[in-house]
mmCIF file of N, CA and C in Angstrom:
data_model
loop_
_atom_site.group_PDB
_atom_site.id
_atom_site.type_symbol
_atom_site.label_atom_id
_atom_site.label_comp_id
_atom_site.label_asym_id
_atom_site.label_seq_id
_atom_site.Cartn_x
_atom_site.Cartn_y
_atom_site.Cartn_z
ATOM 1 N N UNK G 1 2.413 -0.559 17.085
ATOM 2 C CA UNK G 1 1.146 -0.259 17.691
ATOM 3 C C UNK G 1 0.072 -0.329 16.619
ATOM 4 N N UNK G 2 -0.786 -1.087 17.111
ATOM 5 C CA UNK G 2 -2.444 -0.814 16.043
ATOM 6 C C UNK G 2 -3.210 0.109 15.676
ATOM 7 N N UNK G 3 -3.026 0.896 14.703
ATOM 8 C CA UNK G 3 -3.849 2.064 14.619
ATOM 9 C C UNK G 3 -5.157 2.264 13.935
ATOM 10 N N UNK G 4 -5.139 1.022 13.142
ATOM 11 C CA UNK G 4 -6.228 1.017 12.920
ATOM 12 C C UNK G 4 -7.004 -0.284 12.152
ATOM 13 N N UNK G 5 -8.319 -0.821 12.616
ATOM 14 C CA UNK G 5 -8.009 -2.591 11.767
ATOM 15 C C UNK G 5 -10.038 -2.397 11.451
ATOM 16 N N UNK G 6 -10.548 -2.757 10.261
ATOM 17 C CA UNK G 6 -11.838 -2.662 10.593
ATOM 18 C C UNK G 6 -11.726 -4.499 9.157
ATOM 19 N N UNK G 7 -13.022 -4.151 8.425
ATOM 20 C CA UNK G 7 -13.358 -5.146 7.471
ATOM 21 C C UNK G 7 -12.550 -5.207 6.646
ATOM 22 N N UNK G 8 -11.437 -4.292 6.158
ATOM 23 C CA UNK G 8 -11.379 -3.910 4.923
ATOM 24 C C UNK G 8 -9.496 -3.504 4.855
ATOM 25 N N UNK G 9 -9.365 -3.295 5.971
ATOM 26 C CA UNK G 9 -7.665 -2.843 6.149
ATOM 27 C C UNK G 9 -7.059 -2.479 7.487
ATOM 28 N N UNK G 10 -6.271 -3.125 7.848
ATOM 29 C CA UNK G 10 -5.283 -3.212 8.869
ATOM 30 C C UNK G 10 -4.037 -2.580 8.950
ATOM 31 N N UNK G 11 -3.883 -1.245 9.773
ATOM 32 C CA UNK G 11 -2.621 -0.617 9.500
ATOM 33 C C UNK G 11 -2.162 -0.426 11.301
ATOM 34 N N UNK G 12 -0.691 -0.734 11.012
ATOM 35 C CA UNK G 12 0.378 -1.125 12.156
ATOM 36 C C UNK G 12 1.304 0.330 12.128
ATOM 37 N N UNK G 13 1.594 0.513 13.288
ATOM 38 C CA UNK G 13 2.865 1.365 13.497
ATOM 39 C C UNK G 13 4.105 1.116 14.044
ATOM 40 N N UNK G 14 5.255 0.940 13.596
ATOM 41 C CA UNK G 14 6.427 1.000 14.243
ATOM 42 C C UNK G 14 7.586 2.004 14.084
ATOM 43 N N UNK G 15 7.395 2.737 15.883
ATOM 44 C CA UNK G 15 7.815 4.171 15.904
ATOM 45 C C UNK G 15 9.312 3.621 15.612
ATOM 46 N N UNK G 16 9.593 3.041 16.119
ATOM 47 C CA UNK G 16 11.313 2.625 16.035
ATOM 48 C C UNK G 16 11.882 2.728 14.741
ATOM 49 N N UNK G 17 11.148 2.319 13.948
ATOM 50 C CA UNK G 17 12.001 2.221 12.670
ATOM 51 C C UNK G 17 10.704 3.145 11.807
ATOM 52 N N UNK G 18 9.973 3.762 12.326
ATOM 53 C CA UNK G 18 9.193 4.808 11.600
ATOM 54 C C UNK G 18 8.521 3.650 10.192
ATOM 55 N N UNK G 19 7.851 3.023 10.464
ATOM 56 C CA UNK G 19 7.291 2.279 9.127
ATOM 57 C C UNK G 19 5.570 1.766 9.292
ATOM 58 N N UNK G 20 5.251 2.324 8.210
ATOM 59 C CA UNK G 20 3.598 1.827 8.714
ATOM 60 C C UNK G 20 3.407 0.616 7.828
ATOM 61 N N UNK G 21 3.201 0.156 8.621
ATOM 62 C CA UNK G 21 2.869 -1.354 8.166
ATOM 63 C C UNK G 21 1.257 -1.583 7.498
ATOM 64 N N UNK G 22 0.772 -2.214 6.459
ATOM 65 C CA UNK G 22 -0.458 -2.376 5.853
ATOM 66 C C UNK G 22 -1.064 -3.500 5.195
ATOM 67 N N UNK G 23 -1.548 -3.622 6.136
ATOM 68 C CA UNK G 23 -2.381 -5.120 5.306
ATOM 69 C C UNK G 23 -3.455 -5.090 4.302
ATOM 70 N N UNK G 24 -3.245 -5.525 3.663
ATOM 71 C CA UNK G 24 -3.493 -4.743 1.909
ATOM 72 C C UNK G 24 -4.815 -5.836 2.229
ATOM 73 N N UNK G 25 -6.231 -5.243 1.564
ATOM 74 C CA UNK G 25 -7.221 -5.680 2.018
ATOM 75 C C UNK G 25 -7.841 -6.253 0.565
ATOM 76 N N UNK G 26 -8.450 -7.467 0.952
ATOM 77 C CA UNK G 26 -8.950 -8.519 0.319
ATOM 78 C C UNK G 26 -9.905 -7.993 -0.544
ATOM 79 N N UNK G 27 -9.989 -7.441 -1.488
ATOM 80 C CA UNK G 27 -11.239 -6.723 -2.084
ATOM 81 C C UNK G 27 -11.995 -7.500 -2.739
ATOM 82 N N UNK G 28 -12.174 -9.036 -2.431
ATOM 83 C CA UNK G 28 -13.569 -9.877 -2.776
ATOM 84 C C UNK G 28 -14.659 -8.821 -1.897
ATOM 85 N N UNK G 29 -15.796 -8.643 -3.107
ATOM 86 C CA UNK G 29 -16.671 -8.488 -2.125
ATOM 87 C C UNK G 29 -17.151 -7.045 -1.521
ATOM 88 N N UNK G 30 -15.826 -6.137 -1.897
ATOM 89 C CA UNK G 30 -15.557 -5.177 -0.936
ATOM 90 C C UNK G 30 -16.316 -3.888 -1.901
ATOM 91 N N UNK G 31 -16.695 -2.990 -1.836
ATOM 92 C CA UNK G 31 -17.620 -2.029 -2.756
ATOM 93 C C UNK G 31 -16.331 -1.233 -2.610
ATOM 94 N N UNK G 32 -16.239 -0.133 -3.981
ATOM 95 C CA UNK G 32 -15.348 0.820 -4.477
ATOM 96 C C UNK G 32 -15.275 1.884 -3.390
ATOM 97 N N UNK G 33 -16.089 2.423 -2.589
ATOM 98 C CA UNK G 33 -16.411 3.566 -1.966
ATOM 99 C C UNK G 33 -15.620 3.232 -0.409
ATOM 100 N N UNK G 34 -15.927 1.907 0.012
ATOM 101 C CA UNK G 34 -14.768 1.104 0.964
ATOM 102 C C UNK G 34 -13.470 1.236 0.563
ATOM 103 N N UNK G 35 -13.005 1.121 -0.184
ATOM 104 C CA UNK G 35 -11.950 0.994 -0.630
ATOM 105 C C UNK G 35 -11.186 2.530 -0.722
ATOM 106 N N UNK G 36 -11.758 3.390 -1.071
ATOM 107 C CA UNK G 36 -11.528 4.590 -1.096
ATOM 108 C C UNK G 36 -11.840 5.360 0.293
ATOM 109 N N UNK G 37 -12.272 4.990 1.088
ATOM 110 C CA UNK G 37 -12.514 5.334 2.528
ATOM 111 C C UNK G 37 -11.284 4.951 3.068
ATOM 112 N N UNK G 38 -11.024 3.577 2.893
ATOM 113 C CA UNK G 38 -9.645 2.684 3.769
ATOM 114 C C UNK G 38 -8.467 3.825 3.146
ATOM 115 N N UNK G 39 -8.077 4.112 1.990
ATOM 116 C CA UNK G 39 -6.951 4.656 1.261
ATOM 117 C C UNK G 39 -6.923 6.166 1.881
ATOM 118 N N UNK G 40 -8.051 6.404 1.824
ATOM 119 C CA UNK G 40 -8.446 8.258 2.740
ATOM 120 C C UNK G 40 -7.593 8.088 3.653
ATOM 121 N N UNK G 41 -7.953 7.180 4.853
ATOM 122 C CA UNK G 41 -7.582 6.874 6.292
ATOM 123 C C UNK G 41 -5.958 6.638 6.733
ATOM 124 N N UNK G 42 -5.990 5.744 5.453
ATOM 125 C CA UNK G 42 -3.971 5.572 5.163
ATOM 126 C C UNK G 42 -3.570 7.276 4.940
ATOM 127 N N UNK G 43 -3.856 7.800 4.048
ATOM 128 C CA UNK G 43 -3.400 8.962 4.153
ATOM 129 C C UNK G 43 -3.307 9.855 4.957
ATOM 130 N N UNK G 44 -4.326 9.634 5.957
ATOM 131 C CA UNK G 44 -4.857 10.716 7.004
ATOM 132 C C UNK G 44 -3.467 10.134 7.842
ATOM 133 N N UNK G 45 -3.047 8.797 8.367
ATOM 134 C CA UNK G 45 -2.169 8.617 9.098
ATOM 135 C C UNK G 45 -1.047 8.830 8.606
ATOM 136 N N UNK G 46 -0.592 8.711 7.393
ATOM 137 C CA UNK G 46 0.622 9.093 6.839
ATOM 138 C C UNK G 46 0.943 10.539 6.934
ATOM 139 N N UNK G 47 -0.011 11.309 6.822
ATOM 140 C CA UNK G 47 0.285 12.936 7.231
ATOM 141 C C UNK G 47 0.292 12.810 8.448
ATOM 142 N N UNK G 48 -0.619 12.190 9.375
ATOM 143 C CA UNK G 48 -0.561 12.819 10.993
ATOM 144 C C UNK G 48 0.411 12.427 11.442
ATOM 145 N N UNK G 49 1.002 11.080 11.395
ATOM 146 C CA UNK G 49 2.267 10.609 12.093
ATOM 147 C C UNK G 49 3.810 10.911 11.323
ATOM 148 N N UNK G 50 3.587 11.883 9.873
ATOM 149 C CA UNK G 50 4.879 12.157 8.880
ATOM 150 C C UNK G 50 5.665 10.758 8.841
ATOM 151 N N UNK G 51 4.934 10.007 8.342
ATOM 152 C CA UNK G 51 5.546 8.991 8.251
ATOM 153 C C UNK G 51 6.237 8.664 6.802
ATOM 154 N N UNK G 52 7.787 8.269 6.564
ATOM 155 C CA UNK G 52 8.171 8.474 5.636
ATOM 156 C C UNK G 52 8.462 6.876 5.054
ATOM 157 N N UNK G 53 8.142 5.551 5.561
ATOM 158 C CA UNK G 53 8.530 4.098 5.316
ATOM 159 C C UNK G 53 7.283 3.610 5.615
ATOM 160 N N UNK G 54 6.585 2.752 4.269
ATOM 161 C CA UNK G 54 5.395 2.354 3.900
ATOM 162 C C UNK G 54 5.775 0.695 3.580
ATOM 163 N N UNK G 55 5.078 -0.045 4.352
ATOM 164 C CA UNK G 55 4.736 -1.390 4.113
ATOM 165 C C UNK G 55 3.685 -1.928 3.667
ATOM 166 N N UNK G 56 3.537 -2.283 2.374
ATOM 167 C CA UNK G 56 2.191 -2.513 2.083
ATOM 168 C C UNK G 56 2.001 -4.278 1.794
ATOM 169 N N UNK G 57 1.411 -5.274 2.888
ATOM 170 C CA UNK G 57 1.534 -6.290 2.704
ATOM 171 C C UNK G 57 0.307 -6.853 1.899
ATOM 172 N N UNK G 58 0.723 -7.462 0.639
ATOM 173 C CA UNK G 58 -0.898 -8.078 -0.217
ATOM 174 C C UNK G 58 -0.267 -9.507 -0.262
ATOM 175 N N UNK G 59 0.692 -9.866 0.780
ATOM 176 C CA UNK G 59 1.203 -11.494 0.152
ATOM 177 C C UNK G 59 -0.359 -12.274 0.359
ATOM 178 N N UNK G 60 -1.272 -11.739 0.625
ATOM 179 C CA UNK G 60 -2.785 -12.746 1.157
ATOM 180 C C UNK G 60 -3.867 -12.404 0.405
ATOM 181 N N UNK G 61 -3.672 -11.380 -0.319
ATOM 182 C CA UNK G 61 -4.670 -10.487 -0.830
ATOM 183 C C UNK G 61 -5.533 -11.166 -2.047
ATOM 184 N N UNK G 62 -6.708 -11.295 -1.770
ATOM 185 C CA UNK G 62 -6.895 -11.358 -3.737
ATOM 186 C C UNK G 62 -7.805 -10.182 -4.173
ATOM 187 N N UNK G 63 -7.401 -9.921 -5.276
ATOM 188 C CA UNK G 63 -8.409 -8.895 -5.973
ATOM 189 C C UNK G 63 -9.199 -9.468 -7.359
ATOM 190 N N UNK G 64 -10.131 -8.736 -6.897
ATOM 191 C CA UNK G 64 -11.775 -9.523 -8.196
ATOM 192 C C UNK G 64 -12.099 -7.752 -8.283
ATOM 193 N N UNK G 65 -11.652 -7.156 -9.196
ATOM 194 C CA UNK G 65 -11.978 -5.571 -9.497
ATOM 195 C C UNK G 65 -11.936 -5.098 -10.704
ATOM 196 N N UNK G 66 -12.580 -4.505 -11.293
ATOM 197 C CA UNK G 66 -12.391 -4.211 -12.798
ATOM 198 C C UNK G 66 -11.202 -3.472 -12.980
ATOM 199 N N UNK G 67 -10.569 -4.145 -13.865
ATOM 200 C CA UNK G 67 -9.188 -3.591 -14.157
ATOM 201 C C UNK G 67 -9.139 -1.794 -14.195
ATOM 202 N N UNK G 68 -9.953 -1.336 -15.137
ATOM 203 C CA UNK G 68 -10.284 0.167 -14.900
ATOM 204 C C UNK G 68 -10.222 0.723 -13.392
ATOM 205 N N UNK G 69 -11.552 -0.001 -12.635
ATOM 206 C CA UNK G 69 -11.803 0.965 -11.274
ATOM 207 C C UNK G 69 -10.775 0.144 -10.753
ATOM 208 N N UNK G 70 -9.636 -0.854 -10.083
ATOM 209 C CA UNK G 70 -8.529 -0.768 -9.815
ATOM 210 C C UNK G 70 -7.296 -0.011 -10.472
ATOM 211 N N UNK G 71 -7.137 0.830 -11.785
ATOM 212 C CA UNK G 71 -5.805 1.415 -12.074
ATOM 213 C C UNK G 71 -6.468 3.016 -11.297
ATOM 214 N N UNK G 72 -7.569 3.195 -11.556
ATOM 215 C CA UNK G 72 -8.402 4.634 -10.828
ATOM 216 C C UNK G 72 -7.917 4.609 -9.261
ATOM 217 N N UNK G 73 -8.144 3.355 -8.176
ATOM 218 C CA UNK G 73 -8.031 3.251 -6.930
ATOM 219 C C UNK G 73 -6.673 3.558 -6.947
ATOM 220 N N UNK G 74 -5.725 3.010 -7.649
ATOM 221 C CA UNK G 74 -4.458 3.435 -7.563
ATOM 222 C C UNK G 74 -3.975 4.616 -7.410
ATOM 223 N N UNK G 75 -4.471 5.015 -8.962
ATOM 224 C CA UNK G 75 -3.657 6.422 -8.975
ATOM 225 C C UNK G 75 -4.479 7.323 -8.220
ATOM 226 N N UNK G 76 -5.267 7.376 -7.806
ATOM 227 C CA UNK G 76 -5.769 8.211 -6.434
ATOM 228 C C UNK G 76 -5.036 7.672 -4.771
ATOM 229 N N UNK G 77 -4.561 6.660 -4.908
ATOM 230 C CA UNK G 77 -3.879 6.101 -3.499
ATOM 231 C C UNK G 77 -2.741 7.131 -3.564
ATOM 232 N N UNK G 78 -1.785 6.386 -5.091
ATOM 233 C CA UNK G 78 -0.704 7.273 -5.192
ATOM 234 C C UNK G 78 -0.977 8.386 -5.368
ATOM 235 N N UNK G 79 -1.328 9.244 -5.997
ATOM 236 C CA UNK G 79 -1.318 10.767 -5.556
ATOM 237 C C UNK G 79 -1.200 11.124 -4.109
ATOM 238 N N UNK G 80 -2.599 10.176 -3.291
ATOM 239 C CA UNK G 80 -2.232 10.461 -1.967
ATOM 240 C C UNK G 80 -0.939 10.064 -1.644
ATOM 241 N N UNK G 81 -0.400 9.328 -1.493
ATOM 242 C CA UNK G 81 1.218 9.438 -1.199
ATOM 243 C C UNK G 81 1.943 10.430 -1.520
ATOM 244 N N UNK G 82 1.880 11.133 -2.642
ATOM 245 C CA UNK G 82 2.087 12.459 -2.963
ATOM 246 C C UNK G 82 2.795 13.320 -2.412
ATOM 247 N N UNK G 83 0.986 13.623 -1.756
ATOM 248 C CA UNK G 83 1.163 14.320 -0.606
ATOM 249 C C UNK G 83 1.317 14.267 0.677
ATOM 250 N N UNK G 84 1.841 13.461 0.904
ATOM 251 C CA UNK G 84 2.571 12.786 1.995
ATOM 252 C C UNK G 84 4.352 13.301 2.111
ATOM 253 N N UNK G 85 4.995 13.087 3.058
ATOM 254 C CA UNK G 85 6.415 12.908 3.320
ATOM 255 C C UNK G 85 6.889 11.860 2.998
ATOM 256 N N UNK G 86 6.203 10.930 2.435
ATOM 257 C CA UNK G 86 6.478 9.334 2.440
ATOM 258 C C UNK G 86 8.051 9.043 1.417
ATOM 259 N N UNK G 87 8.902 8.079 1.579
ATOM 260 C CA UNK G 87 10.383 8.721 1.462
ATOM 261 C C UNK G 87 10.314 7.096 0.415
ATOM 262 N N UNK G 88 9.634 6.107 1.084
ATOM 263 C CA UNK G 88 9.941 4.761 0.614
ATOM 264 C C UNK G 88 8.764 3.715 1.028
ATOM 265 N N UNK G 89 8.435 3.091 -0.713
ATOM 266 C CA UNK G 89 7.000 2.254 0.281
ATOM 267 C C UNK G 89 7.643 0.590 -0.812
ATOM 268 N N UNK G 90 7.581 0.060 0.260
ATOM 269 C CA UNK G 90 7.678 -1.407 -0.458
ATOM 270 C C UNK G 90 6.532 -2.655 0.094
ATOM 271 N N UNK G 91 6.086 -3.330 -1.168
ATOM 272 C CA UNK G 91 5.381 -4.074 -1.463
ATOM 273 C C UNK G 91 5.406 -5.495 -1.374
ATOM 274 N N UNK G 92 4.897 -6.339 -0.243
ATOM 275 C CA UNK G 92 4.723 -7.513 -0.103
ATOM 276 C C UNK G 92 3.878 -8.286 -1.639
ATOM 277 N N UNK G 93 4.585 -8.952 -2.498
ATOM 278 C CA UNK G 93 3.855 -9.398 -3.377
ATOM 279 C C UNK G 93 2.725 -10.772 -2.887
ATOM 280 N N UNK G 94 1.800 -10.575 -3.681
ATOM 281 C CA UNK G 94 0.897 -11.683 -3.421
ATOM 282 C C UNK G 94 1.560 -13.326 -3.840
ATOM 283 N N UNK G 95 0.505 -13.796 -3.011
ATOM 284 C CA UNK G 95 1.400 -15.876 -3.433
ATOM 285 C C UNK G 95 1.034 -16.182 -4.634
ATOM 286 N N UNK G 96 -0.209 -15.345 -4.864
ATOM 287 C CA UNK G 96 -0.883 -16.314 -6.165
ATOM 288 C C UNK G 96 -0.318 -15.800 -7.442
ATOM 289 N N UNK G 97 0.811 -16.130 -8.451
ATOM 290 C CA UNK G 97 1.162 -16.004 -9.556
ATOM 291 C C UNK G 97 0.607 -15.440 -10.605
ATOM 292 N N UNK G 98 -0.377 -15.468 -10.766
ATOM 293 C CA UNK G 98 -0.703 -15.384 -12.187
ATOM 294 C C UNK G 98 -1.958 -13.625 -11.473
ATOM 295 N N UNK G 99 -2.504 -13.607 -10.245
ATOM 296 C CA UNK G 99 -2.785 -12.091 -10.107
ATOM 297 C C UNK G 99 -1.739 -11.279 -9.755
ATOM 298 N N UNK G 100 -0.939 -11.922 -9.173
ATOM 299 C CA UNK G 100 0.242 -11.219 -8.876
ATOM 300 C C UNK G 100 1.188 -10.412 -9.897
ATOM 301 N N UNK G 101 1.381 -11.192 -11.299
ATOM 302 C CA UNK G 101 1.671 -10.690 -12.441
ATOM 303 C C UNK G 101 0.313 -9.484 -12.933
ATOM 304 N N UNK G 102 -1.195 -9.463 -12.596
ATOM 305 C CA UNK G 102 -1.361 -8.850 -12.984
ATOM 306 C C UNK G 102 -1.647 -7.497 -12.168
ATOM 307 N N UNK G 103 -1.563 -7.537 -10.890
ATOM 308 C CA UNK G 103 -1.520 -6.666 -10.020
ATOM 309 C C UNK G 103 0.362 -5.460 -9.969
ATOM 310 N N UNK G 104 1.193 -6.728 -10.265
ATOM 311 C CA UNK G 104 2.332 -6.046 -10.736
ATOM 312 C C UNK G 104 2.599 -5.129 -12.078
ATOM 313 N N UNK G 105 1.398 -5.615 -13.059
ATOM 314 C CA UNK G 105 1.512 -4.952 -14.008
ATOM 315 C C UNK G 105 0.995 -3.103 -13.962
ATOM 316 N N UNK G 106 -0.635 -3.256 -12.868
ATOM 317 C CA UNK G 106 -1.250 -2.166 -13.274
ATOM 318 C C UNK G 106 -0.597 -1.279 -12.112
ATOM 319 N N UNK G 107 -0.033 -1.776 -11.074
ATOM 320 C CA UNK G 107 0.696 -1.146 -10.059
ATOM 321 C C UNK G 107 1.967 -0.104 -11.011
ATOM 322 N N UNK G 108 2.699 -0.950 -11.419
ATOM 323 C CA UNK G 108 3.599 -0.529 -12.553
ATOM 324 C C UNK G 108 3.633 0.929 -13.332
ATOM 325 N N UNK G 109 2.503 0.635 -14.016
ATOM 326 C CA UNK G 109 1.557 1.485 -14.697
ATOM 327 C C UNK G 109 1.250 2.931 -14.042
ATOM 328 N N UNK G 110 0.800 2.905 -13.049
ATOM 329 C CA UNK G 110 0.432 3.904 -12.224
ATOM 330 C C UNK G 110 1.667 4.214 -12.031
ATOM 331 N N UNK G 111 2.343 3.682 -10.913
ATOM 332 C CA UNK G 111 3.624 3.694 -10.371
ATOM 333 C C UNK G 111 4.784 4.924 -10.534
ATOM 334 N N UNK G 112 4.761 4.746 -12.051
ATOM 335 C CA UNK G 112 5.712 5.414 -12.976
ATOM 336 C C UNK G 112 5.372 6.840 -13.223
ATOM 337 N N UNK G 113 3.816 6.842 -12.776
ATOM 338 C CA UNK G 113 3.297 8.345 -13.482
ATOM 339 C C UNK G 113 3.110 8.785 -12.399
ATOM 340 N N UNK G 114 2.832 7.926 -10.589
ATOM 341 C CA UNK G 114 2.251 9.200 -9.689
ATOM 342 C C UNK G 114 3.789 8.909 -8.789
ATOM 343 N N UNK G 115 4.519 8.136 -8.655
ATOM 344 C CA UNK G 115 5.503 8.190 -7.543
ATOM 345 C C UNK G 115 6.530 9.051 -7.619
ATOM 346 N N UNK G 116 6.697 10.158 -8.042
ATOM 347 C CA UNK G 116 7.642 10.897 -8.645
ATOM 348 C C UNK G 116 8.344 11.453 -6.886
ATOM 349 N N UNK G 117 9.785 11.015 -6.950
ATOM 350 C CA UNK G 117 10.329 11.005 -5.904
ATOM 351 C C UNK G 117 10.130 10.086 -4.728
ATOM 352 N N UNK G 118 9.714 9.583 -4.679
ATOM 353 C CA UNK G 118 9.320 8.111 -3.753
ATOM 354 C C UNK G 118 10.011 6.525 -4.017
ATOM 355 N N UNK G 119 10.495 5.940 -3.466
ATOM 356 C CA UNK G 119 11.210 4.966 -4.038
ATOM 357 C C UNK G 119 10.385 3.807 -3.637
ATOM 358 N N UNK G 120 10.135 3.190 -4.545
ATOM 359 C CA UNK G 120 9.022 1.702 -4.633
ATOM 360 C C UNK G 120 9.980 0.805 -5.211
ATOM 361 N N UNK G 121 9.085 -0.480 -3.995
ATOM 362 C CA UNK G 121 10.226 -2.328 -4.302
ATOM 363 C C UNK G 121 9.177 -2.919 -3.594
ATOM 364 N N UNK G 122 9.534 -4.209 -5.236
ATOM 365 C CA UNK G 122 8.196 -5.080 -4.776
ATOM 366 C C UNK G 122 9.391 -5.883 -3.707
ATOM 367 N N UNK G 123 8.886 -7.243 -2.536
ATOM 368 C CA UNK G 123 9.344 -8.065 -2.204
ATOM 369 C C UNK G 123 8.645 -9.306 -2.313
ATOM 370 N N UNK G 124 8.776 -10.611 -1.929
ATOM 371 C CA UNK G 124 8.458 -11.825 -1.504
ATOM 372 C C UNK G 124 8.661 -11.914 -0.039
ATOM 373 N N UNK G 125 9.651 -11.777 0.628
ATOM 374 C CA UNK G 125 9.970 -11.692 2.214
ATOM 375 C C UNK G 125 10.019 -10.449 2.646
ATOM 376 N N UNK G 126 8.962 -10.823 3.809
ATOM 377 C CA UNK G 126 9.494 -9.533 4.590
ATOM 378 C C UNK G 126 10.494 -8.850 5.357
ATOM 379 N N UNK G 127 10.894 -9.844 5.932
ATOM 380 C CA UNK G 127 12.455 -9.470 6.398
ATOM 381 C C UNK G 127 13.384 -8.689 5.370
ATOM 382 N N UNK G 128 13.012 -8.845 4.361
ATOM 383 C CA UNK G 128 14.019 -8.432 2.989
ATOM 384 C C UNK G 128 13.401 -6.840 2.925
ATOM 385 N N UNK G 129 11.945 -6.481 2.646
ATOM 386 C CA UNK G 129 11.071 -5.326 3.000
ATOM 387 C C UNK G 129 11.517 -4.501 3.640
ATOM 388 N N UNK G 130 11.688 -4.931 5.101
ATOM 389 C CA UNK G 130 11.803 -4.150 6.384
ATOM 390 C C UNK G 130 13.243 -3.890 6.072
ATOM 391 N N UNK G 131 14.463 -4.444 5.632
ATOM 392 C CA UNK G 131 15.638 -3.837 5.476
ATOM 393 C C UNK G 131 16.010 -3.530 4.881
ATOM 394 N N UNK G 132 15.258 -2.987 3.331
ATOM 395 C CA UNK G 132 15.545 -2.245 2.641
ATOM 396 C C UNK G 132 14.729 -0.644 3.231
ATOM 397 N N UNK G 133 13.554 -1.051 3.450
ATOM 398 C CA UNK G 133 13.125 0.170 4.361
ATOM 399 C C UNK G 133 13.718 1.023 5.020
ATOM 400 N N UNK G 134 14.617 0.457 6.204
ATOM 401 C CA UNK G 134 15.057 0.936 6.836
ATOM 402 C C UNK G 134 16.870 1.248 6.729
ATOM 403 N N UNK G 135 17.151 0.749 5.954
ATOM 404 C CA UNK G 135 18.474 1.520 5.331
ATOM 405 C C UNK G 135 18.485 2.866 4.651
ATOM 406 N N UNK G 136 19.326 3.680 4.955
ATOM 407 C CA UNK G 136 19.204 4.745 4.405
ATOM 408 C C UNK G 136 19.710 4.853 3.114
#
């Protein structure tokens, strides 16, 4: 089900296998304060629906962000996950190589310091995503 789709981020629900699905938003363009509104909103649904399986798809994504105010957007996303129930979030990697290495790097970075108890995996396919997700 669609719960929520505006300029900036697209988030899906599937009660069946409990997984919120996220279309990781194109931040050409996009102002910092957007960006931190969209991440609010993810959180707000991740508490209201206790949702514990996170899909975060950026295979489309590009980011143009200062390396700084993207590792900041992060570790404020992740914290919000935090505080969440969230059990397992895996990551659609982007196509384009060479941001993808660097989006894997600062993800990384963060990663290590706010996910404490949460289990994170990047993928390429989603089919591969969704069934690691959903295995216990």
């Amino acid at each position: 089900m669609l719960l929520h789709i505006n300029n900036v981020i697209q988030m899906r629900y599937s009660a069946s296998a409990d997984v919120l699905t996220v279309k990781w938003p194109d931040v050409r363009g996009v102002a910092v304060p957007e960006l931190r509104y969209a991440f609010e909103m993810m959180g707000d649904v991740l508490r209201h629906y206790d949702i514990k399986k996170l899909l975060i798809d950026s295979s489309s994504n590009a980011t143009e962000i200062v390396p700084t105010a993207y590792l900041q957007l992060m570790e404020e996303l992740l914290g919000t996950f935090t505080a969440t129930r969230l059990q397992k979030v895996a990551r659609l990697s982007a196509s384009n190589s060479a941001k993808e290495a660097i989006l894997t790097f600062y993800t990384s970075l963060v990663a290590g310091k706010k996910l404490k108890g949460i289990l994170f995996s990047n993928f390429y396919v989603k089919k591969e995503a969704i069934t690691w997700l959903t295995n216990n």
